PDB file of C-alpha atoms in Angstrom:
ATOM      1  CA  MET A 217     193.274  36.921 145.509  1.00 43.00           C
ATOM      2  CA  LYS A 218     193.483  33.335 144.270  1.00 50.00           C
ATOM      3  CA  ARG A 219     190.605  30.891 144.757  1.00 46.00           C
ATOM      4  CA  GLY A 220     192.507  28.831 147.350  1.00 49.00           C
ATOM      5  CA  GLU A 221     193.343  31.958 149.347  1.00 53.00           C
ATOM      6  CA  PHE A 222     189.658  32.943 149.394  1.00 46.00           C
ATOM      7  CA  VAL A 223     188.655  29.482 150.689  1.00 48.00           C
ATOM      8  CA  VAL A 224     191.228  29.674 153.503  1.00 56.00           C
ATOM      9  CA  GLU A 225     190.069  33.198 154.387  1.00 56.00           C
ATOM     10  CA  VAL A 226     186.427  32.058 154.529  1.00 53.00           C
ATOM     11  CA  ILE A 227     187.347  29.060 156.683  1.00 80.00           C
ATOM     12  CA  LEU A 228     189.370  31.242 159.054  1.00 81.00           C
ATOM     13  CA  SER A 229     186.488  33.711 159.301  1.00 86.00           C
ATOM     14  CA  GLU A 230     184.161  30.842 160.196  1.00 92.00           C
ATOM     15  CA  LEU A 231     186.655  29.502 162.755  1.00 95.00           C
ATOM     16  CA  LYS A 232     186.987  32.935 164.329  1.00 96.00           C
ATOM     17  CA  SER A 233     183.211  33.073 164.769  1.00 96.00           C
ATOM     18  CA  LEU A 234     183.422  29.837 166.823  1.00 97.00           C
ATOM     19  CA  VAL A 235     185.582  31.501 169.500  1.00 97.00           C
ATOM     20  CA  ARG A 236     183.461  32.773 172.387  1.00 97.00           C
ATOM     21  CA  ALA A 237     184.270  36.203 173.861  1.00 96.00           C
ATOM     22  CA  ILE A 238     183.759  36.533 177.617  1.00 96.00           C
ATOM     23  CA  PRO A 239     184.020  40.119 178.878  1.00 95.00           C
ATOM     24  CA  ASP A 240     185.664  40.975 182.207  1.00 94.00           C
ATOM     25  CA  TYR A 241     187.191  37.538 182.764  1.00 92.00           C
ATOM     26  CA  PRO A 242     189.344  36.790 184.705  1.00 89.00           C
ATOM     27  CA  LYS A 243     189.216  40.442 185.777  1.00 89.00           C
ATOM     28  CA  PRO A 244     187.536  43.681 184.670  1.00 93.00           C
ATOM     29  CA  GLY A 245     188.769  45.046 181.352  1.00 90.00           C
ATOM     30  CA  ILE A 246     189.885  41.677 179.972  1.00 90.00           C
ATOM     31  CA  MET A 247     188.079  40.122 176.991  1.00 93.00           C
ATOM     32  CA  PHE A 248     188.720  36.389 177.431  1.00 94.00           C
ATOM     33  CA  ARG A 249     188.883  34.398 174.169  1.00 97.00           C
ATOM     34  CA  ASP A 250     187.419  30.950 174.887  1.00 97.00           C
ATOM     35  CA  VAL A 251     188.498  28.283 172.386  1.00 97.00           C
ATOM     36  CA  THR A 252     186.455  25.522 174.018  1.00 97.00           C
ATOM     37  CA  THR A 253     183.547  26.522 171.782  1.00 97.00           C
ATOM     38  CA  LEU A 254     185.804  26.003 168.748  1.00 97.00           C
ATOM     39  CA  PHE A 255     186.900  22.619 170.147  1.00 97.00           C
ATOM     40  CA  ALA A 256     183.253  21.601 170.626  1.00 96.00           C
ATOM     41  CA  ASP A 257     182.457  22.092 166.938  1.00 94.00           C
ATOM     42  CA  ALA A 258     183.650  18.906 165.198  1.00 92.00           C
ATOM     43  CA  GLN A 259     184.242  20.498 161.796  1.00 92.00           C
ATOM     44  CA  GLY A 260     185.719  23.653 163.306  1.00 94.00           C
ATOM     45  CA  PHE A 261     188.132  21.673 165.463  1.00 95.00           C
ATOM     46  CA  LYS A 262     189.172  19.487 162.528  1.00 94.00           C
ATOM     47  CA  ALA A 263     189.722  22.548 160.313  1.00 94.00           C
ATOM     48  CA  ALA A 264     191.708  24.353 163.029  1.00 96.00           C
ATOM     49  CA  ILE A 265     194.022  21.363 163.532  1.00 97.00           C
ATOM     50  CA  ALA A 266     194.538  21.021 159.765  1.00 95.00           C
ATOM     51  CA  GLN A 267     195.307  24.741 159.365  1.00 95.00           C
ATOM     52  CA  ILE A 268     197.726  24.854 162.315  1.00 97.00           C
ATOM     53  CA  ALA A 269     199.565  21.719 161.163  1.00 97.00           C
ATOM     54  CA  GLU A 270     199.784  22.654 157.466  1.00 96.00           C
ATOM     55  CA  PRO A 271     202.851  24.973 157.591  1.00 96.00           C
ATOM     56  CA  TYR A 272     204.802  22.215 159.382  1.00 97.00           C
ATOM     57  CA  ARG A 273     203.597  19.270 157.280  1.00 96.00           C
ATOM     58  CA  THR A 274     206.796  19.073 155.237  1.00 96.00           C
ATOM     59  CA  GLN A 275     209.167  20.086 158.035  1.00 96.00           C
ATOM     60  CA  PRO A 276     211.036  17.446 159.997  1.00 95.00           C
ATOM     61  CA  ILE A 277     209.200  17.762 163.335  1.00 98.00           C
ATOM     62  CA  ASP A 278     210.164  15.096 165.898  1.00 98.00           C
ATOM     63  CA  ALA A 279     207.651  16.124 168.567  1.00 98.00           C
ATOM     64  CA  VAL A 280     204.978  18.658 169.400  1.00 98.00           C
ATOM     65  CA  ALA A 281     205.243  20.249 172.845  1.00 98.00           C
ATOM     66  CA  GLY A 282     201.829  21.335 174.114  1.00 98.00           C
ATOM     67  CA  ILE A 283     201.497  23.874 176.912  1.00 98.00           C
ATOM     68  CA  GLU A 284     199.026  23.002 179.681  1.00 96.00           C
ATOM     69  CA  ALA A 285     196.086  22.726 179.337  1.00 94.00           C
ATOM     70  CA  ARG A 286     194.463  23.682 176.033  1.00 97.00           C
ATOM     71  CA  GLY A 287     197.827  23.172 174.325  1.00 97.00           C
ATOM     72  CA  PHE A 288     197.469  19.470 175.235  1.00 97.00           C
ATOM     73  CA  ILE A 289     194.237  19.209 173.252  1.00 98.00           C
ATOM     74  CA  LEU A 290     195.716  20.956 170.232  1.00 98.00           C
ATOM     75  CA  GLY A 291     199.189  19.479 170.531  1.00 98.00           C
ATOM     76  CA  GLY A 292     198.064  15.859 170.678  1.00 98.00           C
ATOM     77  CA  ALA A 293     195.905  16.257 167.582  1.00 98.00           C
ATOM     78  CA  ILE A 294     198.647  18.139 165.692  1.00 98.00           C
ATOM     79  CA  ALA A 295     201.279  15.543 166.674  1.00 98.00           C
ATOM     80  CA  ASP A 296     198.985  12.818 165.325  1.00 98.00           C
ATOM     81  CA  ARG A 297     198.506  14.738 162.069  1.00 97.00           C
ATOM     82  CA  LEU A 298     202.276  15.306 161.720  1.00 98.00           C
ATOM     83  CA  GLY A 299     203.110  11.695 162.646  1.00 98.00           C
ATOM     84  CA  CYS A 300     205.342  12.601 165.574  1.00 98.00           C
ATOM     85  CA  GLY A 301     205.473  12.376 169.361  1.00 98.00           C
ATOM     86  CA  PHE A 302     203.931  14.641 171.978  1.00 98.00           C
ATOM     87  CA  ILE A 303     205.561  16.345 174.985  1.00 98.00           C
ATOM     88  CA  PRO A 304     203.392  17.784 177.757  1.00 98.00           C
ATOM     89  CA  ILE A 305     204.612  21.063 179.250  1.00 98.00           C
ATOM     90  CA  ARG A 306     202.961  21.116 182.674  1.00 98.00           C
ATOM     91  CA  LYS A 307     202.609  23.393 185.648  1.00 96.00           C
ATOM     92  CA  LYS A 308     204.966  22.655 188.545  1.00 97.00           C
ATOM     93  CA  GLY A 309     204.285  19.508 190.523  1.00 96.00           C
ATOM     94  CA  LYS A 310     202.058  17.755 187.956  1.00 97.00           C
ATOM     95  CA  LEU A 311     204.575  15.386 186.339  1.00 96.00           C
ATOM     96  CA  PRO A 312     205.334  12.081 188.104  1.00 95.00           C
ATOM     97  CA  TRP A 313     209.048  11.707 187.323  1.00 96.00           C
ATOM     98  CA  LYS A 314     212.267  13.788 187.400  1.00 97.00           C
ATOM     99  CA  THR A 315     211.736  17.173 185.784  1.00 98.00           C
ATOM    100  CA  ILE A 316     213.413  20.248 184.357  1.00 98.00           C
ATOM    101  CA  SER A 317     211.804  23.510 185.495  1.00 98.00           C
ATOM    102  CA  GLN A 318     211.545  26.994 184.046  1.00 98.00           C
ATOM    103  CA  ASP A 319     210.202  29.997 185.933  1.00 97.00           C
ATOM    104  CA  TYR A 320     208.397  32.806 184.132  1.00 95.00           C
ATOM    105  CA  GLU A 321     206.863  36.150 185.007  1.00 88.00           C
ATOM    106  CA  LEU A 322     203.167  36.702 185.481  1.00 78.00           C
ATOM    107  CA  GLU A 323     201.408  40.012 185.878  1.00 69.00           C
ATOM    108  CA  TYR A 324     201.620  39.607 189.670  1.00 71.00           C
ATOM    109  CA  GLY A 325     204.453  37.207 190.498  1.00 80.00           C
ATOM    110  CA  THR A 326     206.000  34.143 188.903  1.00 92.00           C
ATOM    111  CA  ASP A 327     204.979  30.634 187.926  1.00 95.00           C
ATOM    112  CA  THR A 328     206.849  27.524 186.827  1.00 97.00           C
ATOM    113  CA  ILE A 329     206.484  25.013 184.013  1.00 98.00           C
ATOM    114  CA  GLU A 330     208.131  21.597 183.829  1.00 98.00           C
ATOM    115  CA  ILE A 331     208.907  18.762 181.443  1.00 98.00           C
ATOM    116  CA  HIS A 332     210.285  15.332 182.221  1.00 98.00           C
ATOM    117  CA  GLU A 333     214.071  15.427 182.049  1.00 97.00           C
ATOM    118  CA  ASP A 334     214.023  12.716 179.358  1.00 98.00           C
ATOM    119  CA  ALA A 335     211.200  14.291 177.296  1.00 98.00           C
ATOM    120  CA  VAL A 336     213.548  15.787 174.710  1.00 98.00           C
ATOM    121  CA  SER A 337     216.622  14.203 173.157  1.00 97.00           C
ATOM    122  CA  GLU A 338     219.575  16.309 172.039  1.00 98.00           C
ATOM    123  CA  GLY A 339     218.846  17.837 168.626  1.00 98.00           C
ATOM    124  CA  GLU A 340     215.172  16.844 168.469  1.00 98.00           C
ATOM    125  CA  ARG A 341     213.107  19.267 166.391  1.00 98.00           C
ATOM    126  CA  ILE A 342     210.179  20.569 168.408  1.00 98.00           C
ATOM    127  CA  LEU A 343     207.031  22.523 167.537  1.00 98.00           C
ATOM    128  CA  ILE A 344     205.523  24.382 170.514  1.00 99.00           C
ATOM    129  CA  VAL A 345     201.716  24.649 170.529  1.00 98.00           C
ATOM    130  CA  ASP A 346     199.214  26.547 172.660  1.00 98.00           C
ATOM    131  CA  ASP A 347     195.743  27.990 172.219  1.00 98.00           C
ATOM    132  CA  LEU A 348     196.639  31.654 172.601  1.00 97.00           C
ATOM    133  CA  ILE A 349     199.618  33.973 172.767  1.00 97.00           C
ATOM    134  CA  ALA A 350     199.148  37.177 174.743  1.00 94.00           C
ATOM    135  CA  THR A 351     202.170  38.627 176.562  1.00 93.00           C
ATOM    136  CA  GLY A 352     204.276  35.597 175.620  1.00 96.00           C
ATOM    137  CA  GLY A 353     205.523  34.713 179.093  1.00 96.00           C
ATOM    138  CA  THR A 354     204.484  31.072 179.020  1.00 97.00           C
ATOM    139  CA  ALA A 355     205.612  30.591 175.418  1.00 98.00           C
ATOM    140  CA  GLU A 356     208.977  32.192 176.226  1.00 98.00           C
ATOM    141  CA  ALA A 357     209.391  29.782 179.154  1.00 98.00           C
ATOM    142  CA  ALA A 358     208.473  26.871 176.861  1.00 98.00           C
ATOM    143  CA  VAL A 359     211.130  27.914 174.341  1.00 98.00           C
ATOM    144  CA  LYS A 360     213.720  28.184 177.121  1.00 98.00           C
ATOM    145  CA  ILE A 361     212.922  24.838 178.749  1.00 98.00           C
ATOM    146  CA  ILE A 362     212.882  22.900 175.462  1.00 98.00           C
ATOM    147  CA  THR A 363     216.161  24.540 174.401  1.00 98.00           C
ATOM    148  CA  ARG A 364     217.781  23.796 177.790  1.00 97.00           C
ATOM    149  CA  ALA A 365     216.719  20.156 177.393  1.00 98.00           C
ATOM    150  CA  GLY A 366     218.592  19.992 174.051  1.00 98.00           C
ATOM    151  CA  GLY A 367     215.697  20.511 171.663  1.00 98.00           C
ATOM    152  CA  VAL A 368     215.712  22.671 168.556  1.00 98.00           C
ATOM    153  CA  ILE A 369     212.622  24.861 168.266  1.00 98.00           C
ATOM    154  CA  GLU A 370     211.200  24.604 164.739  1.00 98.00           C
ATOM    155  CA  GLY A 371     208.341  26.987 165.459  1.00 98.00           C
ATOM    156  CA  ALA A 372     205.516  27.986 167.743  1.00 98.00           C
ATOM    157  CA  ALA A 373     201.875  27.726 166.670  1.00 98.00           C
ATOM    158  CA  PHE A 374     198.766  29.223 168.235  1.00 98.00           C
ATOM    159  CA  VAL A 375     195.080  29.415 167.456  1.00 98.00           C
ATOM    160  CA  ILE A 376     194.855  33.043 168.636  1.00 98.00           C
ATOM    161  CA  ASP A 377     197.285  35.958 168.718  1.00 97.00           C
ATOM    162  CA  LEU A 378     196.532  39.100 170.742  1.00 96.00           C
ATOM    163  CA  PRO A 379     199.009  41.358 168.877  1.00 97.00           C
ATOM    164  CA  GLU A 380     198.550  44.416 171.113  1.00 95.00           C
ATOM    165  CA  LEU A 381     200.108  42.458 174.004  1.00 94.00           C
ATOM    166  CA  GLY A 382     203.328  41.760 172.070  1.00 96.00           C
ATOM    167  CA  GLY A 383     203.827  38.071 172.849  1.00 96.00           C
ATOM    168  CA  ARG A 384     204.342  36.923 169.274  1.00 98.00           C
ATOM    169  CA  ALA A 385     206.923  39.663 168.685  1.00 98.00           C
ATOM    170  CA  LYS A 386     208.721  38.587 171.882  1.00 97.00           C
ATOM    171  CA  ILE A 387     208.943  34.958 170.712  1.00 98.00           C
ATOM    172  CA  GLU A 388     209.991  35.946 167.202  1.00 98.00           C
ATOM    173  CA  ALA A 389     212.728  38.162 168.724  1.00 98.00           C
ATOM    174  CA  MET A 390     214.076  34.926 170.265  1.00 98.00           C
ATOM    175  CA  GLY A 391     214.509  33.588 166.714  1.00 98.00           C
ATOM    176  CA  VAL A 392     211.397  31.388 166.771  1.00 98.00           C
ATOM    177  CA  ALA A 393     208.997  31.600 163.830  1.00 98.00           C
ATOM    178  CA  CYS A 394     205.374  31.854 164.987  1.00 98.00           C
ATOM    179  CA  THR A 395     202.082  31.123 163.284  1.00 97.00           C
ATOM    180  CA  ALA A 396     198.573  31.924 164.482  1.00 97.00           C
ATOM    181  CA  LEU A 397     195.259  31.117 162.845  1.00 96.00           C
ATOM    182  CA  MET A 398     193.612  34.361 163.874  1.00 97.00           C
ATOM    183  CA  ALA A 399     194.145  37.589 165.759  1.00 96.00           C
ATOM    184  CA  PHE A 400     191.846  39.567 167.994  1.00 95.00           C
ATOM    185  CA  GLU A 401     192.356  43.215 168.894  1.00 87.00           C
ATOM    186  CA  GLY A 402     192.409  44.199 172.560  1.00 72.00           C
ATOM    187  CA  HIS A 403     193.292  42.194 175.632  1.00 63.00           C
TER     188      HIS A 403
END
């Protein structure tokens, strides 16, 4: 292992320790990974943003699309770091102008995300950002809505991957490269 690799590994270990685990939330058997504790730590937040943005620093990203709500916090900071625009991907009924909608499956039913119909120009290169990828339903909907709007997905970036739930594999099977700072076993 090279010195630089060791430093990154130590930093990621420290960042992982800043994520709070909440058992049985939102229902029994689920271990909720709370990134708000990472966001509250100034140095941890700064390091997380730098690490998430780094693989895309030299790529031509036109905008970061952040998925409501923690993806807004991350996405805005990453867009600033990359010197590009920001697109909010919101839950249905939250945007004030004409929208494009995309339904997606939940464990018990469906939900809908939206973007403004003029949020993405044809051929714009978009990085999708959210705090966590679990089953991949919301991220899949984000890929679909940005693509339908004319955007080109350059990647999807997350703080946390829950690999046992298969979301990252689902997004990568759509041809979208994914990055995640850390992974946690379990749900």
